[in-house]
């Protein structure tokens, strides 16, 4: 990575992601404060930890994964709303996720995040995105900006889907993969969870949506363009 801290910039950041190795990688990539200007002041792996760490450290920017145990990134945003709305030194959120699904992007932006970038981003670009969010800009990976424009600029944007809102972020991810025809073992491998956990998520989705089997689930998801 090239030198990023040429103008003496400094930003305090909290990393929120349920994969420890990913947090370690981001810390190594952007967390050398003397070189990048980024100071990582805390980490969290689930919703409760995130709210506790963010409240205690009051960072300027939070790098937030969308899919987290305890309710997902949207729940972190909901519980940190007073910090985002603070008149002085507001906490700003930048989503950093493997997901590029429209509903994930729109969900966290509606929740108050200032931007959304995928985990394919380079370290240099991530540092730049963090500073831009600190300064109040909105930052998106190129393809994702269109989702937000479509959702917020269009006068005929679709209403919030109450059925979909009953599902957690993880349940939505499992739903999408089931609808795409993935086997339970493939879903478990892709999401770094056990097959038993996948089965539990599928059962919860079927119950919440009042569906009987994965074929009905696939039709339901296809009708809503979630596949």
Coordinates of N, CA and C in Angstrom, one line a residue:
X1 N 0.8 -1.2 0.0 CA 0.0 0.0 0.0 C 0.9 1.2 0.0
X2 N 0.4 2.3 -0.6 CA 1.2 3.5 -0.7 C 0.9 4.3 0.6
X3 N 1.8 5.3 0.8 CA 1.6 6.1 2.0 C 0.3 6.9 2.0
X4 N -0.5 6.7 3.0 CA -1.8 7.4 3.0 C -1.8 8.6 4.0
X5 N -0.9 8.6 4.9 CA -1.0 9.6 6.0 C -0.1 10.8 5.7
X6 N 0.0 11.2 4.4 CA 0.9 12.3 4.0 C 0.5 13.7 4.5
X7 N -0.8 13.8 4.9 CA -1.3 15.1 5.4 C -1.6 15.1 6.9
X8 N -1.1 14.1 7.6 CA -1.3 14.0 9.0 C -2.7 13.7 9.4
X9 N -3.5 13.0 8.5 CA -4.8 12.7 8.8 C -4.9 11.6 9.9
X10 N -6.0 11.6 10.6 CA -6.1 10.6 11.7 C -7.6 10.2 11.9
X11 N -7.9 9.0 12.0 CA -9.3 8.6 12.2 C -9.3 7.3 13.1
X12 N -10.2 7.3 14.1 CA -10.3 6.2 15.0 C -11.5 5.3 14.5
X13 N -11.1 4.0 14.5 CA -12.0 3.1 13.8 C -12.3 1.9 14.7
X14 N -13.5 1.3 14.6 CA -13.9 0.0 15.2 C -14.2 -0.9 14.1
X15 N -13.7 -2.2 14.2 CA -13.9 -3.2 13.2 C -15.0 -4.2 13.8
X16 N -16.1 -4.4 13.1 CA -17.1 -5.3 13.5 C -17.3 -6.3 12.4
X17 N -16.9 -7.6 12.7 CA -17.1 -8.7 11.8 C -17.0 -10.0 12.6
X18 N -17.8 -11.0 12.2 CA -17.8 -12.2 13.0 C -16.7 -13.2 12.7
X19 N -15.8 -12.8 11.7 CA -14.7 -13.7 11.4 C -13.4 -13.1 11.9
X20 N -12.8 -13.7 12.9 CA -11.6 -13.1 13.5 C -10.5 -13.0 12.5
X21 N -10.3 -13.9 11.6 CA -9.2 -13.9 10.7 C -9.4 -12.7 9.7
X22 N -10.6 -12.4 9.4 CA -10.9 -11.2 8.5 C -10.5 -9.9 9.3
X23 N -10.9 -9.8 10.5 CA -10.6 -8.6 11.3 C -9.1 -8.5 11.4
X24 N -8.4 -9.6 11.7 CA -6.9 -9.5 11.8 C -6.3 -9.0 10.4
X25 N -6.9 -9.5 9.3 CA -6.4 -9.1 8.0 C -6.6 -7.6 7.8
X26 N -7.8 -7.1 8.1 CA -8.0 -5.7 8.0 C -7.1 -4.8 8.9
X27 N -7.0 -5.3 10.1 CA -6.1 -4.6 11.0 C -4.7 -4.5 10.5
X28 N -4.2 -5.6 9.9 CA -2.8 -5.6 9.3 C -2.7 -4.7 8.1
X29 N -3.8 -4.6 7.3 CA -3.8 -3.9 6.1 C -3.9 -2.4 6.3
X30 N -4.8 -2.0 7.2 CA -5.0 -0.5 7.4 C -4.6 0.1 8.7
X31 N -4.3 -0.8 9.7 CA -4.2 -0.3 11.1 C -2.8 0.2 11.5
X32 N -1.9 0.3 10.6 CA -0.6 0.9 11.0 C -0.7 2.4 11.0
X33 N -1.0 3.0 12.1 CA -1.5 4.3 12.2 C -0.5 5.3 11.6
X34 N 0.8 5.1 11.9 CA 1.8 6.0 11.3 C 1.9 6.1 9.8
X35 N 1.4 5.0 9.2 CA 1.5 4.9 7.7 C 0.1 5.3 7.1
X36 N -1.0 4.9 7.7 CA -2.3 5.1 7.1 C -3.1 6.2 7.7
X37 N -2.8 6.5 9.0 CA -3.6 7.5 9.7 C -4.8 6.8 10.4
X38 N -5.0 5.5 10.2 CA -6.1 4.8 10.8 C -5.7 4.1 12.1
X39 N -6.4 4.5 13.2 CA -6.2 3.8 14.5 C -7.3 2.9 14.8
X40 N -7.1 1.6 14.9 CA -8.2 0.7 15.3 C -8.3 0.7 16.8
X41 N -9.4 1.2 17.3 CA -9.5 1.3 18.8 C -10.4 0.2 19.4
X42 N -10.9 -0.7 18.6 CA -11.8 -1.8 19.1 C -12.2 -2.7 18.0
X43 N -12.6 -3.9 18.5 CA -13.1 -4.9 17.5 C -14.3 -5.6 18.2
X44 N -15.2 -6.2 17.4 CA -16.4 -6.9 17.9 C -16.8 -8.0 16.9
X45 N -17.4 -9.0 17.4 CA -17.8 -10.2 16.6 C -19.3 -10.4 16.5
X46 N -20.1 -9.7 17.3 CA -21.5 -9.8 17.2 C -22.2 -8.5 17.6
X47 N -23.5 -8.5 17.6 CA -24.2 -7.3 17.8 C -24.0 -6.7 19.2
X48 N -24.1 -7.5 20.2 CA -24.0 -7.0 21.6 C -22.5 -6.5 21.8
X49 N -21.5 -7.2 21.4 CA -20.2 -6.7 21.5 C -20.0 -5.4 20.8
X50 N -20.5 -5.3 19.6 CA -20.4 -4.1 18.8 C -20.9 -2.9 19.5
X51 N -22.1 -3.0 20.0 CA -22.8 -1.9 20.7 C -22.0 -1.5 21.9
X52 N -21.5 -2.5 22.7 CA -20.7 -2.2 23.8 C -19.4 -1.5 23.5
X53 N -18.7 -2.0 22.5 CA -17.4 -1.4 22.1 C -17.5 0.0 21.5
X54 N -18.5 0.1 20.6 CA -18.7 1.4 20.0 C -19.1 2.5 21.0
X55 N -20.0 2.1 22.0 CA -20.4 3.0 23.0 C -19.2 3.5 23.9
X56 N -18.4 2.5 24.2 CA -17.2 2.8 25.1 C -16.2 3.6 24.4
X57 N -15.9 3.4 23.1 CA -14.8 4.0 22.5 C -15.1 5.2 21.6
X58 N -16.4 5.3 21.3 CA -16.9 6.5 20.4 C -16.0 6.7 19.3
X59 N -15.8 5.8 18.4 CA -14.9 6.0 17.2 C -15.6 6.9 16.2
X60 N -14.8 7.4 15.3 CA -15.3 8.3 14.3 C -16.0 7.5 13.1
X61 N -15.4 6.3 12.9 CA -16.0 5.4 11.8 C -16.0 4.0 12.3
X62 N -17.1 3.3 12.0 CA -17.2 1.9 12.3 C -17.3 1.1 11.0
X63 N -16.4 0.2 10.8 CA -16.4 -0.7 9.6 C -17.3 -1.9 10.0
X64 N -18.5 -2.0 9.4 CA -19.6 -2.9 9.9 C -19.9 -4.0 8.9
X65 N -19.8 -5.2 9.3 CA -20.3 -6.3 8.5 C -21.8 -6.4 8.5
X66 N -22.4 -6.8 7.4 CA -23.9 -6.9 7.3 C -24.4 -8.1 8.1
X67 N -23.8 -9.2 8.0 CA -24.3 -10.4 8.6 C -23.5 -10.7 9.9
X68 N -24.2 -10.5 11.0 CA -23.6 -10.7 12.4 C -24.5 -11.5 13.3
X69 N -24.0 -12.3 14.2 CA -24.8 -13.0 15.2 C -25.5 -11.9 16.0
X70 N -26.8 -12.1 16.3 CA -27.5 -11.2 17.2 C -28.4 -10.2 16.5
X71 N -28.6 -10.4 15.2 CA -29.5 -9.5 14.5 C -28.9 -8.7 13.3
X72 N -27.6 -8.9 13.0 CA -27.0 -8.3 11.8 C -26.6 -6.8 12.0
X73 N -26.0 -6.3 11.0 CA -25.6 -4.9 11.0 C -26.7 -3.9 11.2
X74 N -27.9 -4.2 10.7 CA -29.0 -3.3 10.8 C -29.4 -3.1 12.3
X75 N -29.2 -4.2 13.1 CA -29.5 -4.1 14.5 C -28.5 -3.2 15.3
X76 N -27.2 -3.4 14.8 CA -26.2 -2.5 15.4 C -26.5 -1.0 15.1
X77 N -26.9 -0.7 13.9 CA -27.3 0.6 13.5 C -28.5 1.1 14.3
X78 N -29.4 0.3 14.5 CA -30.6 0.7 15.3 C -30.3 1.1 16.7
X79 N -29.4 0.2 17.3 CA -29.1 0.4 18.7 C -28.1 1.6 18.9
X80 N -27.4 1.9 17.8 CA -26.4 3.0 17.9 C -26.9 4.3 17.3
X81 N -28.2 4.4 17.0 CA -28.8 5.6 16.4 C -28.5 6.8 17.2
X82 N -28.6 6.8 18.5 CA -28.3 8.1 19.2 C -26.8 8.6 19.0
X83 N -25.9 7.6 18.8 CA -24.5 8.0 18.6 C -24.4 8.6 17.2
X84 N -25.1 8.1 16.2 CA -25.0 8.6 14.9 C -25.6 10.0 14.8
X85 N -26.6 10.3 15.7 CA -27.4 11.5 15.6 C -26.8 12.6 16.5
X86 N -25.7 12.3 17.2 CA -25.0 13.2 18.1 C -24.6 14.5 17.4
X87 N -24.9 15.6 18.1 CA -24.6 16.9 17.5 C -23.1 17.1 17.4
X88 N -22.3 16.6 18.3 CA -20.9 16.7 18.3 C -20.3 15.3 18.2
X89 N -19.3 15.2 17.3 CA -18.5 13.9 17.2 C -19.5 12.7 16.9
X90 N -20.3 12.8 15.9 CA -21.2 11.6 15.6 C -20.4 10.4 15.1
X91 N -20.8 9.2 15.4 CA -20.2 8.0 15.0 C -20.8 7.7 13.6
X92 N -19.9 7.5 12.6 CA -20.4 7.2 11.2 C -20.1 5.7 10.9
X93 N -20.9 5.1 10.1 CA -20.8 3.7 9.8 C -20.6 3.5 8.3
X94 N -19.6 2.6 8.0 CA -19.3 2.2 6.6 C -19.5 0.7 6.6
X95 N -20.5 0.2 5.8 CA -20.6 -1.3 5.7 C -19.5 -1.9 4.9
X96 N -19.0 -3.0 5.4 CA -17.9 -3.7 4.7 C -18.3 -5.2 4.7
X97 N -18.8 -5.7 3.5 CA -19.4 -7.0 3.5 C -19.0 -7.8 2.3
X98 N -19.1 -9.1 2.3 CA -19.0 -9.9 1.2 C -20.2 -9.9 0.3
X99 N -21.3 -9.5 0.9 CA -22.6 -9.5 0.2 C -22.7 -8.3 -0.7
X100 N -23.2 -8.5 -2.0 CA -23.5 -7.4 -2.9 C -25.0 -7.4 -3.2
X101 N -25.8 -8.0 -2.4 CA -27.2 -8.1 -2.6 C -27.9 -6.7 -2.4
X102 N -28.8 -6.4 -3.3 CA -29.5 -5.1 -3.2 C -30.2 -4.9 -1.8
X103 N -30.9 -5.9 -1.3 CA -31.6 -5.7 -0.1 C -30.6 -5.5 1.1
X104 N -29.4 -6.1 1.1 CA -28.5 -5.8 2.1 C -28.0 -4.4 2.1
X105 N -27.7 -3.9 0.9 CA -27.2 -2.5 0.7 C -28.2 -1.6 1.2
X106 N -29.4 -1.7 0.7 CA -30.5 -0.8 1.0 C -30.9 -0.8 2.5
X107 N -30.8 -2.0 3.1 CA -31.2 -2.2 4.5 C -30.3 -1.4 5.4
X108 N -28.9 -1.5 5.2 CA -28.0 -0.7 6.1 C -28.0 0.8 5.8
X109 N -28.3 1.1 4.5 CA -28.3 2.6 4.2 C -29.6 3.2 4.9
X110 N -30.7 2.5 4.8 CA -31.9 2.9 5.5 C -31.6 3.0 7.0
X111 N -30.8 2.1 7.5 CA -30.5 2.1 8.9 C -29.5 3.2 9.4
X112 N -28.9 3.9 8.4 CA -28.1 5.1 8.8 C -26.6 5.0 8.3
X113 N -26.2 3.9 7.7 CA -24.8 3.8 7.3 C -24.5 4.8 6.2
X114 N -23.3 5.3 6.2 CA -22.9 6.3 5.2 C -22.4 5.8 3.9
X115 N -22.2 4.4 3.9 CA -21.7 3.9 2.6 C -21.6 2.3 2.7
X116 N -21.3 1.7 1.6 CA -21.2 0.3 1.6 C -20.2 -0.2 0.5
X117 N -19.2 -0.9 1.0 CA -18.2 -1.4 0.1 C -18.0 -2.9 0.3
X118 N -17.6 -3.6 -0.7 CA -17.5 -5.1 -0.6 C -16.1 -5.4 -0.2
X119 N -15.9 -6.7 0.2 CA -14.6 -7.1 0.7 C -13.6 -7.3 -0.3
X120 N -13.9 -7.1 -1.6 CA -12.9 -7.1 -2.7 C -12.1 -5.8 -2.8
X121 N -12.5 -4.8 -2.0 CA -11.8 -3.5 -2.0 C -10.4 -3.7 -1.6
X122 N -9.5 -2.8 -2.2 CA -8.1 -2.9 -1.8 C -7.9 -2.1 -0.5
X123 N -6.8 -2.3 0.2 CA -6.5 -1.7 1.4 C -6.4 -0.1 1.2
X124 N -5.8 0.3 0.1 CA -5.6 1.7 -0.2 C -7.0 2.4 -0.3
X125 N -7.9 1.7 -1.1 CA -9.2 2.3 -1.3 C -10.0 2.2 0.0
X126 N -9.8 1.2 0.8 CA -10.6 1.2 2.1 C -10.2 2.3 3.0
X127 N -8.9 2.6 3.1 CA -8.4 3.7 3.9 C -9.0 5.0 3.4
X128 N -9.0 5.2 2.0 CA -9.6 6.4 1.5 C -11.1 6.5 1.8
X129 N -11.8 5.3 1.7 CA -13.2 5.3 2.0 C -13.5 5.7 3.4
X130 N -12.7 5.2 4.4 CA -12.9 5.5 5.8 C -12.7 7.0 6.0
X131 N -11.7 7.6 5.4 CA -11.6 9.1 5.6 C -12.7 9.9 5.0
X132 N -13.2 9.4 3.8 CA -14.3 10.1 3.2 C -15.6 10.0 4.0
X133 N -15.8 8.9 4.6 CA -17.0 8.7 5.5 C -16.8 9.6 6.8
X134 N -15.6 9.6 7.3 CA -15.3 10.5 8.5 C -15.6 12.0 8.1
X135 N -15.4 12.4 6.9 CA -15.6 13.7 6.5 C -17.1 14.0 6.1
X136 N -17.9 13.0 6.1 CA -19.3 13.1 5.9 C -19.8 12.7 4.5
X137 N -18.9 12.2 3.7 CA -19.3 11.8 2.3 C -20.0 10.4 2.4
X138 N -20.7 10.1 1.3 CA -21.3 8.8 1.1 C -20.4 8.0 0.2
X139 N -20.1 6.8 0.5 CA -19.1 6.0 -0.3 C -19.7 4.6 -0.6
X140 N -19.6 4.3 -1.9 CA -20.2 3.0 -2.4 C -19.2 2.3 -3.4
X141 N -19.1 1.0 -3.4 CA -18.5 0.3 -4.5 C -19.3 0.6 -5.7
X142 N -18.7 0.8 -6.9 CA -19.4 1.3 -8.1 C -20.7 0.7 -8.4
X143 N -20.8 -0.6 -8.4 CA -22.0 -1.3 -8.8 C -23.2 -1.1 -7.8
X144 N -22.8 -0.9 -6.5 CA -23.8 -0.8 -5.5 C -24.5 0.5 -5.4
X145 N -23.9 1.6 -5.9 CA -24.5 2.9 -5.9 C -25.9 2.9 -6.6
X146 N -26.0 2.1 -7.7 CA -27.2 2.1 -8.4 C -28.4 1.5 -7.6
X147 N -28.1 0.6 -6.7 CA -29.2 0.1 -5.8 C -29.8 1.2 -5.0
X148 N -28.9 2.0 -4.4 CA -29.3 3.1 -3.6 C -30.1 4.1 -4.4
X149 N -29.6 4.5 -5.5 CA -30.3 5.5 -6.4 C -31.7 5.0 -6.7
X150 N -31.7 3.7 -7.1 CA -33.0 3.1 -7.5 C -34.0 3.2 -6.3
X151 N -33.5 2.9 -5.1 CA -34.4 2.7 -3.9 C -34.8 4.1 -3.4
X152 N -34.0 5.1 -3.5 CA -34.3 6.4 -2.8 C -34.6 7.5 -3.8
X153 N -34.2 7.4 -5.1 CA -34.5 8.5 -6.0 C -35.7 8.2 -6.8
X154 N -36.1 7.0 -6.9 CA -37.3 6.7 -7.7 C -38.6 7.0 -7.0
X155 N -39.5 7.6 -7.7 CA -40.8 7.9 -7.0 C -41.7 6.7 -6.9
X156 N -41.4 5.7 -7.7 CA -42.2 4.5 -7.6 C -41.4 3.3 -7.0
X157 N -40.5 3.6 -6.1 CA -39.8 2.6 -5.4 C -40.7 1.7 -4.6
X158 N -40.5 0.4 -4.6 CA -41.4 -0.6 -4.0 C -41.4 -0.4 -2.5
X159 N -42.5 -0.6 -1.8 CA -42.6 -0.5 -0.4 C -41.8 -1.5 0.3
X160 N -41.5 -1.3 1.6 CA -40.8 -2.3 2.4 C -41.6 -3.6 2.5
X161 N -41.0 -4.7 2.3 CA -41.6 -6.0 2.3 C -41.7 -6.5 3.8
X162 N -42.9 -6.5 4.3 CA -43.0 -6.8 5.7 C -42.6 -8.3 6.0
X163 N -42.9 -9.2 5.0 CA -42.5 -10.6 5.2 C -41.0 -10.7 5.3
X164 N -40.3 -10.0 4.4 CA -38.9 -10.1 4.3 C -38.3 -9.5 5.6
X165 N -38.9 -8.5 6.1 CA -38.4 -7.8 7.3 C -38.5 -8.7 8.5
X166 N -39.2 -9.8 8.5 CA -39.3 -10.7 9.6 C -38.1 -11.5 9.7
X167 N -37.3 -11.6 8.7 CA -36.1 -12.5 8.6 C -34.9 -11.7 9.1
X168 N -34.0 -12.4 9.8 CA -32.7 -11.8 10.1 C -31.8 -11.7 8.9
X169 N -30.7 -11.0 8.9 CA -29.8 -10.9 7.8 C -29.3 -12.3 7.4
X170 N -29.0 -13.1 8.4 CA -28.4 -14.5 8.1 C -29.5 -15.3 7.4
X171 N -30.7 -15.2 7.9 CA -31.8 -16.0 7.3 C -32.1 -15.6 5.9
X172 N -31.9 -14.3 5.6 CA -32.1 -13.8 4.2 C -31.0 -14.4 3.3
X173 N -29.8 -14.5 3.8 CA -28.7 -15.0 3.0 C -28.9 -16.5 2.7
X174 N -29.3 -17.2 3.8 CA -29.7 -18.7 3.5 C -30.8 -18.8 2.6
X175 N -31.8 -18.0 2.7 CA -33.0 -18.0 1.8 C -32.5 -17.8 0.3
X176 N -31.6 -16.8 0.1 CA -31.2 -16.5 -1.2 C -30.4 -17.7 -1.8
X177 N -29.6 -18.3 -1.0 CA -28.8 -19.5 -1.5 C -29.6 -20.7 -1.8
X178 N -30.6 -20.9 -0.9 CA -31.5 -22.0 -1.1 C -32.3 -21.8 -2.4
X179 N -32.7 -20.6 -2.6 CA -33.5 -20.3 -3.9 C -32.6 -20.4 -5.1
X180 N -31.3 -20.3 -5.0 CA -30.4 -20.4 -6.1 C -30.1 -21.9 -6.3
X181 N -30.6 -22.8 -5.5 CA -30.4 -24.2 -5.7 C -29.2 -24.8 -5.0
X182 N -28.6 -24.1 -4.1 CA -27.5 -24.6 -3.3 C -27.9 -25.7 -2.3
X183 N -27.1 -26.8 -2.2 CA -27.4 -27.8 -1.2 C -27.0 -27.3 0.2
X184 N -27.5 -27.9 1.3 CA -27.2 -27.4 2.6 C -25.7 -27.4 2.9
X185 N -25.0 -28.5 2.4 CA -23.5 -28.5 2.7 C -22.8 -27.4 2.0
X186 N -23.3 -27.0 0.8 CA -22.7 -25.9 0.0 C -22.9 -24.6 0.7
X187 N -24.1 -24.4 1.3 CA -24.4 -23.2 2.0 C -23.6 -23.1 3.3
X188 N -23.5 -24.2 4.0 CA -22.7 -24.2 5.2 C -21.2 -23.8 4.9
X189 N -20.7 -24.3 3.8 CA -19.3 -24.0 3.5 C -19.1 -22.5 3.1
X190 N -20.1 -22.0 2.3 CA -20.0 -20.6 1.9 C -20.2 -19.6 3.0
X191 N -21.0 -20.0 4.0 CA -21.3 -19.0 5.1 C -20.5 -19.3 6.4
X192 N -19.6 -20.3 6.3 CA -18.8 -20.7 7.4 C -19.6 -21.1 8.7
X193 N -20.7 -21.8 8.4 CA -21.5 -22.3 9.5 C -21.7 -23.8 9.3
X194 N -22.3 -24.5 10.3 CA -22.5 -25.9 10.2 C -23.8 -26.2 9.4
X195 N -23.9 -27.5 8.9 CA -25.1 -27.9 8.2 C -26.3 -27.8 9.1
X196 N -26.1 -28.2 10.4 CA -27.2 -28.1 11.3 C -27.7 -26.7 11.5
X197 N -26.8 -25.8 11.5 CA -27.2 -24.4 11.6 C -28.0 -23.9 10.4
X198 N -27.5 -24.4 9.2 CA -28.3 -24.1 8.0 C -29.7 -24.6 8.1
X199 N -29.8 -25.9 8.5 CA -31.1 -26.5 8.7 C -32.0 -25.7 9.6
X200 N -31.4 -25.2 10.7 CA -32.2 -24.4 11.7 C -32.7 -23.1 11.0
X201 N -31.8 -22.4 10.2 CA -32.2 -21.2 9.5 C -33.3 -21.5 8.5
X202 N -33.2 -22.6 7.8 CA -34.2 -22.9 6.8 C -35.6 -23.1 7.5
X203 N -35.6 -23.8 8.6 CA -36.8 -24.1 9.4 C -37.4 -22.8 9.8
X204 N -36.5 -21.9 10.3 CA -37.0 -20.6 10.8 C -37.6 -19.8 9.7
X205 N -37.0 -19.8 8.5 CA -37.5 -19.0 7.3 C -38.9 -19.6 6.9
X206 N -39.0 -20.9 6.8 CA -40.2 -21.5 6.4 C -41.3 -21.2 7.4
X207 N -41.0 -21.2 8.7 CA -42.0 -20.9 9.7 C -42.5 -19.5 9.6
X208 N -41.5 -18.5 9.5 CA -41.8 -17.1 9.5 C -42.6 -16.7 8.2
X209 N -42.3 -17.4 7.1 CA -43.0 -17.0 5.9 C -44.2 -17.9 5.6
X210 N -44.5 -18.9 6.5 CA -45.6 -19.8 6.4 C -45.6 -20.6 5.1
X211 N -44.4 -21.1 4.8 CA -44.2 -21.9 3.6 C -43.9 -23.4 4.1
X212 N -44.1 -24.3 3.1 CA -44.0 -25.7 3.5 C -42.7 -26.4 3.2
X213 N -42.0 -26.0 2.1 CA -40.8 -26.6 1.6 C -40.0 -25.7 0.8
X214 N -38.8 -26.2 0.4 CA -37.8 -25.3 -0.3 C -38.3 -24.9 -1.7
X215 N -39.2 -25.7 -2.3 CA -39.7 -25.4 -3.6 C -40.7 -24.2 -3.5
X216 N -41.5 -24.1 -2.5 CA -42.3 -22.9 -2.2 C -41.5 -21.7 -1.9
X217 N -40.4 -22.0 -1.1 CA -39.5 -20.9 -0.8 C -38.8 -20.3 -2.0
X218 N -38.4 -21.2 -2.9 CA -37.8 -20.7 -4.2 C -38.7 -19.9 -5.0
X219 N -40.0 -20.3 -5.1 CA -41.0 -19.5 -5.8 C -41.2 -18.2 -5.2
X220 N -41.2 -18.2 -3.8 CA -41.4 -16.9 -3.1 C -40.3 -16.0 -3.3
X221 N -39.1 -16.5 -3.3 CA -37.9 -15.6 -3.5 C -37.8 -15.1 -4.9
X222 N -38.1 -16.0 -5.8 CA -38.1 -15.6 -7.3 C -39.1 -14.5 -7.5
X223 N -40.3 -14.6 -7.0 CA -41.3 -13.6 -7.2 C -40.9 -12.2 -6.7
X224 N -40.0 -12.2 -5.7 CA -39.5 -10.9 -5.1 C -38.1 -10.5 -5.7
X225 N -37.7 -11.2 -6.7 CA -36.4 -10.9 -7.3 C -35.2 -11.0 -6.4
X226 N -35.3 -11.9 -5.5 CA -34.2 -12.1 -4.5 C -33.1 -13.1 -5.0
X227 N -33.4 -13.8 -6.0 CA -32.5 -14.8 -6.5 C -31.4 -14.2 -7.3

